[in-house]
Coordinates of C-alpha atoms in Angstrom, one line a residue:
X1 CA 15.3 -23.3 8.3
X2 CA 13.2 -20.2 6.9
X3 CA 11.9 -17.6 9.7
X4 CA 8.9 -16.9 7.2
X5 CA 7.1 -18.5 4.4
X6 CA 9.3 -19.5 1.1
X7 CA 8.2 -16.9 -1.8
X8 CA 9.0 -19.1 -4.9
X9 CA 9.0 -15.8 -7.4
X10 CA 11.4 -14.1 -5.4
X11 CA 13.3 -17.5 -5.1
X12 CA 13.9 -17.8 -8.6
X13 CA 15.0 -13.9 -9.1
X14 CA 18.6 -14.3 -8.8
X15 CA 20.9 -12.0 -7.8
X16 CA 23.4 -12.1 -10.4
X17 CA 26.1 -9.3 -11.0
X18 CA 26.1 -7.9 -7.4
X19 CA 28.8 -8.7 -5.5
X20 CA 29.0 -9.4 -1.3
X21 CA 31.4 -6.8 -1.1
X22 CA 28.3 -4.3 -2.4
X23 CA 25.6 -5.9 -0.2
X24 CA 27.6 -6.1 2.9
X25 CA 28.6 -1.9 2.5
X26 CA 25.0 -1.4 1.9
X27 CA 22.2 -0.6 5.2
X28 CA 17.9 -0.9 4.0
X29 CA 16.0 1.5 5.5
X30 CA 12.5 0.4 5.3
X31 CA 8.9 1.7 5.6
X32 CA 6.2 -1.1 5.0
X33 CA 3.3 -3.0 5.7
X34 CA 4.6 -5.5 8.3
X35 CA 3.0 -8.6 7.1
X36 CA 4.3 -12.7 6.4
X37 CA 5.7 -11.5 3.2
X38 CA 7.0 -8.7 4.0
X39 CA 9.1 -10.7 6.8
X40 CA 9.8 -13.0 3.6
X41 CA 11.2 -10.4 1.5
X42 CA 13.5 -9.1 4.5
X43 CA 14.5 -12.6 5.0
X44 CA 15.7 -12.9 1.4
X45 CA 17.3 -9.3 1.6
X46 CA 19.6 -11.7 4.5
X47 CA 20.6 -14.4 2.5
X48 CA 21.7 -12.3 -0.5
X49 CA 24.3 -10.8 1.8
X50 CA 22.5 -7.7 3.8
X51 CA 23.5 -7.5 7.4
X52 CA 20.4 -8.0 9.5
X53 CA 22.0 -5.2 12.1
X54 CA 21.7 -2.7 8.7
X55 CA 18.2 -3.7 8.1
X56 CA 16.4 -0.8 9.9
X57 CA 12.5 -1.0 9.1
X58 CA 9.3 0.8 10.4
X59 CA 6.3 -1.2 10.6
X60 CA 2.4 1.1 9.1
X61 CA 0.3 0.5 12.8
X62 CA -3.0 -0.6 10.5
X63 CA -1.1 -3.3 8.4
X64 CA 1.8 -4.1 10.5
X65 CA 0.9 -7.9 12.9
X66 CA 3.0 -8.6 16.0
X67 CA 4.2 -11.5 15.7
X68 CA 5.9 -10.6 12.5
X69 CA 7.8 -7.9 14.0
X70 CA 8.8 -10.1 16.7
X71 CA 10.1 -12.7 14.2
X72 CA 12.4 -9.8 12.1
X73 CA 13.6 -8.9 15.1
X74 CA 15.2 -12.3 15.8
X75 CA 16.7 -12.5 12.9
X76 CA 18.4 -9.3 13.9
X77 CA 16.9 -6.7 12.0
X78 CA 16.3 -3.3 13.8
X79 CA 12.2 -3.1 13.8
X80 CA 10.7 0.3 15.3
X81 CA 6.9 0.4 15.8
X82 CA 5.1 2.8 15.1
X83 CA 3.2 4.9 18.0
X84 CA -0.3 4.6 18.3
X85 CA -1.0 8.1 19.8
X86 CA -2.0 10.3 17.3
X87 CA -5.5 12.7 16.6
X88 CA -8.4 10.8 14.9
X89 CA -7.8 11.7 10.9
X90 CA -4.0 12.6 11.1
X91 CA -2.1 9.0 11.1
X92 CA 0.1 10.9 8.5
X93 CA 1.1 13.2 10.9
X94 CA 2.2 10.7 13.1
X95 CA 3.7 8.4 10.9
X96 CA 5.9 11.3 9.5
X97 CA 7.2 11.4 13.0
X98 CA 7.9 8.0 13.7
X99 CA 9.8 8.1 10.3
X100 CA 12.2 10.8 11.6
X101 CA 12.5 9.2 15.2
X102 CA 13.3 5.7 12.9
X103 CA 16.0 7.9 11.3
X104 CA 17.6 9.4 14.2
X105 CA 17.9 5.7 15.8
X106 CA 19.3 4.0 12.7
X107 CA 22.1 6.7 12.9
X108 CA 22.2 6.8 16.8
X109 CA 23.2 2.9 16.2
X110 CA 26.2 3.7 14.6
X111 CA 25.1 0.6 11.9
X112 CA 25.2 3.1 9.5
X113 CA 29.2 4.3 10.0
X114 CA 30.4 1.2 8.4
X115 CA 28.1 1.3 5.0
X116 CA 28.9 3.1 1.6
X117 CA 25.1 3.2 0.4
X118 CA 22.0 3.4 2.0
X119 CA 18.5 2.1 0.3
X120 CA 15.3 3.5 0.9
X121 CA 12.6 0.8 0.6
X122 CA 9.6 3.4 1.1
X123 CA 5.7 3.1 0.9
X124 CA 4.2 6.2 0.6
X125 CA 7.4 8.6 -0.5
X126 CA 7.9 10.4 3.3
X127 CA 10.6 8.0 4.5
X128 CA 12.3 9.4 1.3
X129 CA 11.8 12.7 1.7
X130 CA 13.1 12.4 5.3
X131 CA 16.2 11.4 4.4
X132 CA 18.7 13.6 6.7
X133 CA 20.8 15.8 5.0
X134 CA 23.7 15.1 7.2
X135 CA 23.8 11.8 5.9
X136 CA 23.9 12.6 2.2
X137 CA 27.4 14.1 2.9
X138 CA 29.2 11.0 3.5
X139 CA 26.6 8.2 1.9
X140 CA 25.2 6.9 -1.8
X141 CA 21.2 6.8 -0.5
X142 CA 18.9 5.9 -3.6
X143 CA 15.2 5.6 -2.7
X144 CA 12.6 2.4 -4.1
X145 CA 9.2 3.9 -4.3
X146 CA 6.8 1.3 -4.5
X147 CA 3.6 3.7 -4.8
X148 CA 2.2 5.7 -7.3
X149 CA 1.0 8.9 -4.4
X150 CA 4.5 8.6 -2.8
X151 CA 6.1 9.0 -6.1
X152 CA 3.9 11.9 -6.8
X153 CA 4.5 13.3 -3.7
X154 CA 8.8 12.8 -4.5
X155 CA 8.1 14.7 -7.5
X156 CA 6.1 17.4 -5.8
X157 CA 8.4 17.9 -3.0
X158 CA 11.6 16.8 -5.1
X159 CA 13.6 14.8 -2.8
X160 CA 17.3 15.0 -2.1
X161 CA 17.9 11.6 -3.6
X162 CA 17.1 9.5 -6.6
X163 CA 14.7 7.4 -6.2
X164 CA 13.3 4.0 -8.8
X165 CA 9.5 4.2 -9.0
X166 CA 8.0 1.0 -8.6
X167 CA 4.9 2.1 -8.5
X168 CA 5.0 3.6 -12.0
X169 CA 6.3 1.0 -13.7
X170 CA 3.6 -1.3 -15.7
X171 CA 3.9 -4.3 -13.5
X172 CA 2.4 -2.0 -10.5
X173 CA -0.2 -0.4 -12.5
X174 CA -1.3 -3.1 -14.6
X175 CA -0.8 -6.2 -13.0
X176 CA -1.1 -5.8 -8.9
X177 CA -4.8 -3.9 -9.6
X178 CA -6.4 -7.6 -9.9
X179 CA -4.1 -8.9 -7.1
X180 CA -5.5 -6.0 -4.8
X181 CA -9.2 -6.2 -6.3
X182 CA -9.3 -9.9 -5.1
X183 CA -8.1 -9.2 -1.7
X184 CA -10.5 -6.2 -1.0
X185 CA -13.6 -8.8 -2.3
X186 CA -12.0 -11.5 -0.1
X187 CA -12.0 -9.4 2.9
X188 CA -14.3 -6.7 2.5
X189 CA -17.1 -8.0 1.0
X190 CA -17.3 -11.2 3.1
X191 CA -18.4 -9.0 6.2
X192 CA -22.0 -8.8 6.4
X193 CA -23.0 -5.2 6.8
X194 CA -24.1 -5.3 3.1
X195 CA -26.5 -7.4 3.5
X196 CA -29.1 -5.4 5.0
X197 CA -30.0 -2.5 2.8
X198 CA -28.4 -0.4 -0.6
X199 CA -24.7 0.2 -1.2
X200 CA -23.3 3.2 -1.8
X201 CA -19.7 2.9 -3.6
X202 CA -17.6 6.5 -4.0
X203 CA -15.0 6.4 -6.9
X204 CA -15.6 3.8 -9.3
X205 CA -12.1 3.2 -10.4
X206 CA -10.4 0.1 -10.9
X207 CA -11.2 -1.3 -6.9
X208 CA -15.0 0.5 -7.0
X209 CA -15.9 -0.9 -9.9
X210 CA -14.8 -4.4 -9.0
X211 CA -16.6 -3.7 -5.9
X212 CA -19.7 -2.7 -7.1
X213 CA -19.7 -5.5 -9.4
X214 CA -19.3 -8.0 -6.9
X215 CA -21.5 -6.4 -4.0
X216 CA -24.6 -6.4 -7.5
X217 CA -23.7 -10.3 -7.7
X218 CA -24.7 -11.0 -3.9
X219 CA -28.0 -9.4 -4.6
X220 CA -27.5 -5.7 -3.3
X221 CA -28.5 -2.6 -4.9
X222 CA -25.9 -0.4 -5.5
X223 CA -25.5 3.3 -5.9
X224 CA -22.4 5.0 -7.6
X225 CA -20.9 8.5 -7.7
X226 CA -17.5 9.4 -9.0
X227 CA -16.6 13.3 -9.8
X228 CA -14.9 12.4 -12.7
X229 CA -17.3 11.8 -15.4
X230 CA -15.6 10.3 -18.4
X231 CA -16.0 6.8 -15.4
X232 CA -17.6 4.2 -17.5
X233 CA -21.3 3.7 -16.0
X234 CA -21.7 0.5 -14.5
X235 CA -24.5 -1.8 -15.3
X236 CA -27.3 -2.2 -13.2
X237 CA -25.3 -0.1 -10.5
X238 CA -27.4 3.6 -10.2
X239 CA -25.2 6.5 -10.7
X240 CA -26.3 9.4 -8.5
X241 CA -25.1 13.1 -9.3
X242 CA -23.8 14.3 -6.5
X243 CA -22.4 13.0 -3.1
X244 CA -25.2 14.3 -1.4
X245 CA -27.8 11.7 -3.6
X246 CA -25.5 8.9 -2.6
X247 CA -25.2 9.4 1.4
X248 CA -28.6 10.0 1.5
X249 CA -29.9 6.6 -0.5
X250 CA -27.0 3.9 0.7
X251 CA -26.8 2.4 3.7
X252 CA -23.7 1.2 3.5
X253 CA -20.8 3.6 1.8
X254 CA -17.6 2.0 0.3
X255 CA -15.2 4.9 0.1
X256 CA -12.3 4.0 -3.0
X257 CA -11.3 7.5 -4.5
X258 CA -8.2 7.5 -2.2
X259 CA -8.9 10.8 -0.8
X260 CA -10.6 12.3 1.8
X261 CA -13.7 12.3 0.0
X262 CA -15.4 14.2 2.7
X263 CA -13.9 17.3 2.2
X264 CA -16.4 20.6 1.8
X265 CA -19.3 18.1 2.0
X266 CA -21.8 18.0 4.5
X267 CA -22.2 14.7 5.4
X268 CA -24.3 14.2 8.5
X269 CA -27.3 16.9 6.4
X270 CA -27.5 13.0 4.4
X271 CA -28.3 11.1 7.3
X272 CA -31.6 9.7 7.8
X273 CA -30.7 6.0 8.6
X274 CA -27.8 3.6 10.2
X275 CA -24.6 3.6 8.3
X276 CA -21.0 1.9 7.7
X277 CA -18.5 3.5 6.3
X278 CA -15.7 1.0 4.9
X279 CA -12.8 2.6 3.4
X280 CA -10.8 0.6 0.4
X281 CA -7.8 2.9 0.6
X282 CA -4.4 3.7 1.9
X283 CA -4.2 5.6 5.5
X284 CA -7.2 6.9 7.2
X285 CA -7.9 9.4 4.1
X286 CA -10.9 8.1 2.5
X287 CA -13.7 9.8 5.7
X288 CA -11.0 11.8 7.3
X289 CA -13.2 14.7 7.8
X290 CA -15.8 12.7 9.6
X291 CA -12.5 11.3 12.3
X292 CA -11.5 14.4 12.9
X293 CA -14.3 15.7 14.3
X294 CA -14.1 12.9 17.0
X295 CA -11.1 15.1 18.4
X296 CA -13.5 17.7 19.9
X297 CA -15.3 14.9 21.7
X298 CA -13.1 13.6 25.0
X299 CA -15.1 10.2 25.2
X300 CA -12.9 9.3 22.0
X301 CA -9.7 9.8 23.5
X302 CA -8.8 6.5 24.3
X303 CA -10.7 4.1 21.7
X304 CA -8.2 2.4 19.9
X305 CA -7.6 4.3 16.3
X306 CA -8.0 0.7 14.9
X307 CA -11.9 0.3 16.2
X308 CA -15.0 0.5 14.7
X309 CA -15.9 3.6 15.6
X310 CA -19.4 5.4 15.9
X311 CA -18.3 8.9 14.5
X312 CA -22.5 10.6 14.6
X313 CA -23.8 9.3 17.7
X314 CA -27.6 10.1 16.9
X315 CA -29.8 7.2 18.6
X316 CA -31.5 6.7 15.0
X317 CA -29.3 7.2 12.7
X318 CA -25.9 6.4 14.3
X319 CA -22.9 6.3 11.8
X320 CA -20.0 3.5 11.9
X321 CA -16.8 4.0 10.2
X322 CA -15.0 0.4 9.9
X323 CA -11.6 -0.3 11.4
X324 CA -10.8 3.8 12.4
X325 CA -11.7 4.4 8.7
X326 CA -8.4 2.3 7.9
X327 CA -8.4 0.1 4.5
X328 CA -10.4 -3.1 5.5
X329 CA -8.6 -5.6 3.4
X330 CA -5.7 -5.0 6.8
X331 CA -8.5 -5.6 9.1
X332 CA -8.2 -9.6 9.1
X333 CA -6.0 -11.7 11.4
X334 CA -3.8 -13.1 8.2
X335 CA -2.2 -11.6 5.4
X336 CA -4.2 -9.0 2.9
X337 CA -3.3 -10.9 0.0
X338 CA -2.9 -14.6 -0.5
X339 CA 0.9 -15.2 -0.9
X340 CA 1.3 -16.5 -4.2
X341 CA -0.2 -12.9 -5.6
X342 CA 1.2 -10.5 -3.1
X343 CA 4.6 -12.2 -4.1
X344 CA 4.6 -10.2 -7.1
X345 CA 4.4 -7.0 -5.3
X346 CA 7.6 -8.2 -3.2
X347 CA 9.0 -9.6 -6.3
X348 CA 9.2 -5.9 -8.1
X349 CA 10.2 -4.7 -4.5
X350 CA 13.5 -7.1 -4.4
X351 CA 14.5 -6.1 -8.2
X352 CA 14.1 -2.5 -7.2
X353 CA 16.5 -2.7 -4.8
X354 CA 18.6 -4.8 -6.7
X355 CA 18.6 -2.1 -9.5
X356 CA 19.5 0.4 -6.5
X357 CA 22.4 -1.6 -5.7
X358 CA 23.9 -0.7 -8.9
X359 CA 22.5 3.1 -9.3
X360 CA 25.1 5.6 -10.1
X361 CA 26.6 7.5 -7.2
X362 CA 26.0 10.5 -9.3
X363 CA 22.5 10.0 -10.2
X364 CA 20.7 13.4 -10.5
X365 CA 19.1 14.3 -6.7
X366 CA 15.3 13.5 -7.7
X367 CA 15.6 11.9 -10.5
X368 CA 13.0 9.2 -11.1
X369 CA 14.7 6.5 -12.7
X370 CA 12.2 3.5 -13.8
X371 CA 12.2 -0.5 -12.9
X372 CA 14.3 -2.4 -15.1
X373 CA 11.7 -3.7 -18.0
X374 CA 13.6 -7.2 -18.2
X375 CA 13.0 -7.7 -14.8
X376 CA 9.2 -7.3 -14.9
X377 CA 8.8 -9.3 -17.7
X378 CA 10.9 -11.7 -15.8
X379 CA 8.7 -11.5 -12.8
X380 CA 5.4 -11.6 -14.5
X381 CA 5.7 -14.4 -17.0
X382 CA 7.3 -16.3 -14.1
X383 CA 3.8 -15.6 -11.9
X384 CA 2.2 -16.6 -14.9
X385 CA 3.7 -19.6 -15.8
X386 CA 3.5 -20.9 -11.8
X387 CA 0.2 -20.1 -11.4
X388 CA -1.5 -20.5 -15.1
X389 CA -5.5 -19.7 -13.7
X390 CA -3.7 -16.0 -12.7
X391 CA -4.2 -15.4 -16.5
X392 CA -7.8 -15.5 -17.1
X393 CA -7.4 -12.1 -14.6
X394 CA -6.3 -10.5 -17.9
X395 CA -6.9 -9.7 -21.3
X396 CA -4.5 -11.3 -23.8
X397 CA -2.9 -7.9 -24.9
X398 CA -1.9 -7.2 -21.2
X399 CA -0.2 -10.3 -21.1
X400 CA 1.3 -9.4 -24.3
X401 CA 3.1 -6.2 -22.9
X402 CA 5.4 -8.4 -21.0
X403 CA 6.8 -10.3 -23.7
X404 CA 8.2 -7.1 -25.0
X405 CA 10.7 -4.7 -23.2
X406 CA 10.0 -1.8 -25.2
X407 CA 5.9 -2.0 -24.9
X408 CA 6.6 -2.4 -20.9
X409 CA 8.6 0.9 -21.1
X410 CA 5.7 2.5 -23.3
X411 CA 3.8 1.6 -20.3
X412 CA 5.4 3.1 -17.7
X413 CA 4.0 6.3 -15.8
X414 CA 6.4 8.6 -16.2

């Protein structure tokens, strides 16, 4: 009987061509959002052949639910959580050190001794570019990158190890968009702080734009910015010119540009009403100016990082950022993403790792080596065909692409 929910696309991707002998000589070091199919996709890792005692895996605290971890964990799989002590606005601080305390156990353990090849499964690039050098001396270790900022930050930093970019291939970039989209709208935009006054959406994007669409459709006046100015104007949503316009006119401020917007602006000059700041993006990035500040204040010292916090305290204009300025769609009780979508994501994640299970021992250190085309297509037209009212998510000549190795190559972001 199944520990976690049954994923039927990654029940039909068949592990054909790797050998026990390969699995069982091979330990998955792990850094991921610790939700149900997550725990399903570490659950399949098992019955291909991976020993659940070389299954080491580090949980994000924003995204990562109890219960789940509790569940790996009797399955056998080392699970490290991370710490919940760090500064308001520097989560990636802390997570960077609960990665190198995660890889000083996993060796500590001696579960690595035994294994030829070690597999980064990494969200975010830094459990890749922790890699010790110690244990490059003695072990294949060939990263899966399943984000497009931790594969730029891999070829910034150029890690010691190859790694297969997920998040560049066309699958990610053109495919999981809609499957996030839906989830932010389902879980953001269902909570009723929008109701009561203008919107304000930063970075209209793929997610802002779907956002600001949907937030127009429930009646609300919304006002855009983006500082990139080739954005397509959205209509019947305002554009403003500067940041400044924005803060000052919304009431509520949806922050998508996956950065810390807030940088060399001066916010609190904007405020002349109540606010919520709700943050569609990875980490605490998208206000991290405005957290930090809470560090000089000592009544903030023990609110949980994961609170809705009040970060300008003025009686009349007091300012709320949402869930410690943490993405919202991880704010719920149940999974971000209903299963049958966010099984593609997992989907790509099991063929990566697959593909690393066959990499070259001498791959070039840092070499980016992209997701098998077959498999996408494979993993896509599968979706497709399971769940045929996916496809009126997409335009015909998206669909297209995957019916053609060499246009999902020409797709890649390399």
């Amino acid at each position: 009987m199944s520990t976690f929910p049954r994923l039927p696309l990654l029940d039909e991707l068949q592990s054909d061509h790797i050998s026990p002998q390969e699995v069982g000589t091979t330990a998955l070091v792990c850094v991921q959002h610790l939700t149900e199919s997550t725990g399903s996709l570490i659950e399949r890792f098992i019955e291909i052949g991976f020993m659940p005692t070389q299954i080491h895996i580090l949980g994000k605290i924003y995204s990562s639910k109890p219960l789940v971890q509790e569940r790996l964990r009797s399955l056998g799989v080392n699970v490290y959580r991370s710490s919940n002590n760090f500064e308001w606005g520097l989560y990636s601080c802390r997570l960077a050190k609960d990665i190198d305390l995660m890889w000083q156990a996993a060796i500590s353990t001696g579960s690595l001794n035994s294994v030829k090849r070690v597999i980064v499964l990494d969200d975010g690039g830094a459990a890749i570019a922790a890699v010790p050098v110690d244990l490059l001396r003695s072990k294949v270790v060939i990263g899966v990158e399943q984000t497009m900022s931790g594969i730029v930050l891999n070829r910034n930093e150029r890690p010691l190890i190859p790694f297969i970019g997920i998040g560049a291939s066309a699958a990610k970039l053109l495919i999981e968009p809609m499957i996030i989209r839906e989830s932010l709208l389902r879980q953001a935009v269902e909570r009723s702080v929008h109701v009561s006054g203008p919107a304000g959406v930063v970075g209209v994007g793929y997610i802002g734009s779907a956002i600001t669409e949907e937030l127009q459709r429930t009646g609300v006046e919304v006002y855009t910015y983006d500082n990139r100015p080739r954005r397509k104007a959205i209509i019947g949503a305002r554009p403003c010119e500067s940041l400044n316009d924005l803060y000052s006119a919304a009431k509520t401020i949806w922050g998508c540009t996956g950065t810390n917007h807030l940088a060399d602006f001066k916010w609190t000059e904007c405020i002349r009403m109540e606010k919520t700041l709700i943050s569609c993006s990875s980490r605490d990035s998208e206000f991290n100016s405005a957290l930090r500040e809470l560090n000089s204040k000592p009544q903030f010292d023990k609110v949980c990082r994961l609170s809705d916090v009040i970060v300008e305290a003025d009686s009349s204009a007091p300012v709320t950022v949402l869930y410690g300025g943490f993405p919202i769609n991880f704010s719920g009780v149940f999974e971000a993403e209903l299963a049958k979508d966010i099984q593609v994501t997992r989907a790509l994640l099991f063929s990566g790792v697959l593909q690393a299970l066959k990499g070259k021992a001498d791959a070039q250190s840092g070499s980016e080596i992209p997701l098998d085309a077959q498999r996408q297509a494979q993993i896509v037209s599968h979706w497709l065909d399971m769940y045929p009212e996916r496809r009126s998510w997409y335009q015909d000549d998206i669909i297209n692409i995957f019916t053609d190795e060499s246009l999902i190559e020409r797709h890649q972001k390399g």
